[in-house]
Every structure is written in structure tokens, then in C-alpha cells.
CSV table of C-alpha atoms in Angstrom, one decimal:
chain,number,residue,atom,x,y,z
J,1,GLN,CA,100.4,81.8,92.0
J,2,VAL,CA,100.1,85.2,93.7
J,3,GLN,CA,102.6,86.4,96.3
J,4,LEU,CA,101.4,89.0,98.7
J,5,ALA,CA,103.5,91.2,101.0
J,6,GLU,CA,102.1,93.5,103.6
J,7,SER,CA,103.9,96.6,104.9
J,8,GLY,CA,103.2,99.7,106.9
J,9,GLY,CA,102.6,98.2,110.4
J,10,GLY,CA,104.3,99.4,113.5
J,11,LEU,CA,103.9,100.8,117.0
J,12,VAL,CA,101.5,103.8,117.2
J,13,ARG,CA,99.5,105.6,119.9
J,14,ALA,CA,95.8,105.6,120.4
J,15,GLY,CA,94.2,108.0,118.0
J,16,ASP,CA,96.9,107.8,115.4
J,17,SER,CA,96.5,106.6,111.8
J,18,LEU,CA,98.3,104.1,109.7
J,19,ARG,CA,98.1,103.0,106.1
J,20,LEU,CA,98.9,99.4,105.4
J,21,SER,CA,100.0,98.3,101.9
J,22,CYS,CA,99.8,94.9,100.3
J,23,ALA,CA,101.9,94.4,97.2
J,24,ALA,CA,101.1,91.5,94.9
J,25,SER,CA,103.4,89.7,92.5
J,26,GLY,CA,103.4,86.5,90.6
J,27,ARG,CA,102.0,85.0,87.4
J,28,ARG,CA,98.3,85.5,88.2
J,29,THR,CA,96.7,88.8,87.3
J,30,PHE,CA,96.2,90.8,90.5
J,31,SER,CA,93.4,92.7,89.0
J,32,SER,CA,91.3,89.5,88.7
J,33,TYR,CA,90.9,89.0,92.4
J,34,THR,CA,88.8,90.3,95.2
J,35,MET,CA,91.2,91.6,97.9
J,36,GLY,CA,90.5,91.4,101.6
J,37,TRP,CA,92.1,92.5,104.8
J,38,PHE,CA,91.9,90.4,108.0
J,39,ARG,CA,93.5,90.6,111.4
J,40,GLN,CA,94.3,88.3,114.2
J,41,ALA,CA,94.8,89.4,117.8
J,42,PRO,CA,96.7,87.2,120.2
J,43,GLY,CA,94.6,84.3,121.3
J,44,LYS,CA,91.7,85.2,119.0
J,45,GLU,CA,90.4,84.0,115.7
J,46,HIS,CA,91.0,85.8,112.4
J,47,GLN,CA,88.6,88.8,112.0
J,48,PHE,CA,87.5,90.1,108.7
J,49,ILE,CA,88.0,93.9,108.2
J,50,ALA,CA,87.2,94.8,104.6
J,51,ALA,CA,87.2,93.6,101.0
J,52,ILE,CA,87.3,95.3,97.6
J,53,THR,CA,86.2,93.8,94.3
J,54,TRP,CA,88.6,93.4,91.4
J,55,SER,CA,87.6,96.7,89.7
J,56,GLY,CA,87.5,98.6,93.0
J,57,GLY,CA,83.9,99.4,92.3
J,58,THR,CA,82.6,97.7,95.4
J,59,THR,CA,83.9,97.7,98.9
J,60,TYR,CA,82.5,95.8,101.8
J,61,SER,CA,83.1,95.8,105.5
J,62,THR,CA,81.2,94.8,108.6
J,63,ASP,CA,79.4,97.3,110.7
J,64,SER,CA,82.0,97.1,113.5
J,65,MET,CA,84.7,98.1,111.0
J,66,LYS,CA,83.0,100.8,109.1
J,67,GLY,CA,84.1,104.4,109.8
J,68,ARG,CA,87.7,103.8,110.8
J,69,PHE,CA,88.9,101.4,108.2
J,70,THR,CA,89.0,102.1,104.5
J,71,ILE,CA,90.1,99.7,101.8
J,72,SER,CA,91.3,100.8,98.4
J,73,ARG,CA,93.4,99.4,95.5
J,74,ASP,CA,95.6,100.5,92.7
J,75,ASN,CA,95.6,97.8,90.0
J,76,ALA,CA,98.3,99.6,88.0
J,77,LYS,CA,100.6,99.2,91.1
J,78,ASN,CA,99.3,95.7,92.0
J,79,THR,CA,98.7,97.1,95.5
J,80,VAL,CA,95.8,97.2,97.9
J,81,TYR,CA,95.7,99.5,100.9
J,82,LEU,CA,94.0,99.7,104.3
J,83,GLN,CA,93.7,103.1,105.8
J,84,MET,CA,93.2,102.9,109.6
J,85,ASP,CA,92.2,106.0,111.5
J,86,ASP,CA,91.6,106.7,115.2
J,87,LEU,CA,93.4,103.6,116.2
J,88,LYS,CA,92.6,102.0,119.5
J,89,PRO,CA,94.5,99.5,121.7
J,90,GLU,CA,92.0,96.8,120.8
J,91,ASP,CA,93.2,97.2,117.1
J,92,THR,CA,96.5,95.6,118.1
J,93,ALA,CA,96.9,92.5,115.9
J,94,VAL,CA,98.7,91.0,113.0
J,95,TYR,CA,97.1,92.3,109.8
J,96,TYR,CA,96.9,90.1,106.7
J,97,CYS,CA,95.9,90.8,103.1
J,98,ALA,CA,94.3,88.0,101.0
J,99,ALA,CA,93.4,87.5,97.4
J,100,GLY,CA,90.6,85.3,96.0
J,101,PHE,CA,87.3,84.9,94.3
J,102,ALA,CA,85.3,86.2,97.2
J,103,GLY,CA,81.9,87.8,97.2
J,104,PRO,CA,78.3,87.2,96.0
J,105,THR,CA,79.4,87.1,92.4
J,106,TYR,CA,81.2,83.8,93.2
J,107,GLY,CA,78.7,82.4,95.6
J,108,THR,CA,80.7,83.3,98.7
J,109,ARG,CA,80.8,85.9,101.4
J,110,TYR,CA,83.5,88.5,101.5
J,111,GLU,CA,84.3,87.6,105.0
J,112,ASP,CA,84.8,83.9,104.4
J,113,ARG,CA,88.4,83.1,104.8
J,114,ALA,CA,88.0,80.0,102.7
J,115,ALA,CA,87.1,82.2,99.7
J,116,TYR,CA,90.7,83.6,99.6
J,117,ASP,CA,93.4,81.5,98.0
J,118,TYR,CA,96.4,83.6,98.7
J,119,TRP,CA,97.6,85.2,101.9
J,120,GLY,CA,100.4,87.4,102.9
J,121,GLN,CA,102.7,86.8,105.9
J,122,GLY,CA,101.1,89.6,107.9
J,123,THR,CA,102.3,92.9,109.4
J,124,GLN,CA,102.1,93.7,113.1
J,125,VAL,CA,100.2,96.7,114.3
J,126,THR,CA,100.5,97.6,118.0
J,127,VAL,CA,98.5,100.5,119.4
J,128,SER,CA,99.5,101.8,122.8
J,129,SER,CA,97.1,103.6,125.1
């Protein structure tokens, strides 16, 4: 089992930056997993943001997320980060981190929610205009 706990959310203004953290704990080895970030806005489906492979050597995000969102990880600290810049009101959502065997190496897509076995409780990010 892996437990994930997000932090760093809050209320910010448009144009501000935030860095979310996701700390992992549990019996499973954090460094074995692909880590991903998703978000869910009110009344909408989960949206994939970015993923990073177990070694940190490969990151992946969709075109709509590139440029303002950057994922990174520190396996020594069992933590994955999401740097968010130039935030917009439409970025308002609950942000979730997830761990799993996601990506082409495992025959899945990084953005497939089903590829992630463990999820955090989420952290709220609210961006005012």
C-alpha cells in the first residue's frame, strides 16, 4: 500500500504561482511508481495534468497543460511536486496526485486514470480573477 497526501493548495489571484506537493508513505517503494497529477473542477470529469516516470527521467503532459505546469519528483523525500505558474480562474479545481504503473512501458497511457492504483485525497486550488 501507498498513502499519498497532497498539500500546497489555497486561494490565489490570477497570474500567481503555486507549488503543490504530494508526500508518499507506506510499505511500497515510492520510487517504483509513475506519479501523476490530475484535477477535477466542479461538475467536470477528472483532467490529466502531467506524469513523471519512476526515475524522473521522463515527464509527460498534454499540449493544453504544457508551459504552465511542471512536474518533478524527489525520490529521497518520497515527494512529487507540481509547479503551477500564471494561474487562471479556469484552473480552479481539486488537485490529486496518483501513483501507479502508468505509461508505455506498462502498456498504458500516462493519462489513463485506471493505470494509477493509489490516489491522494486532493487539495483545493482556487484562482480568483
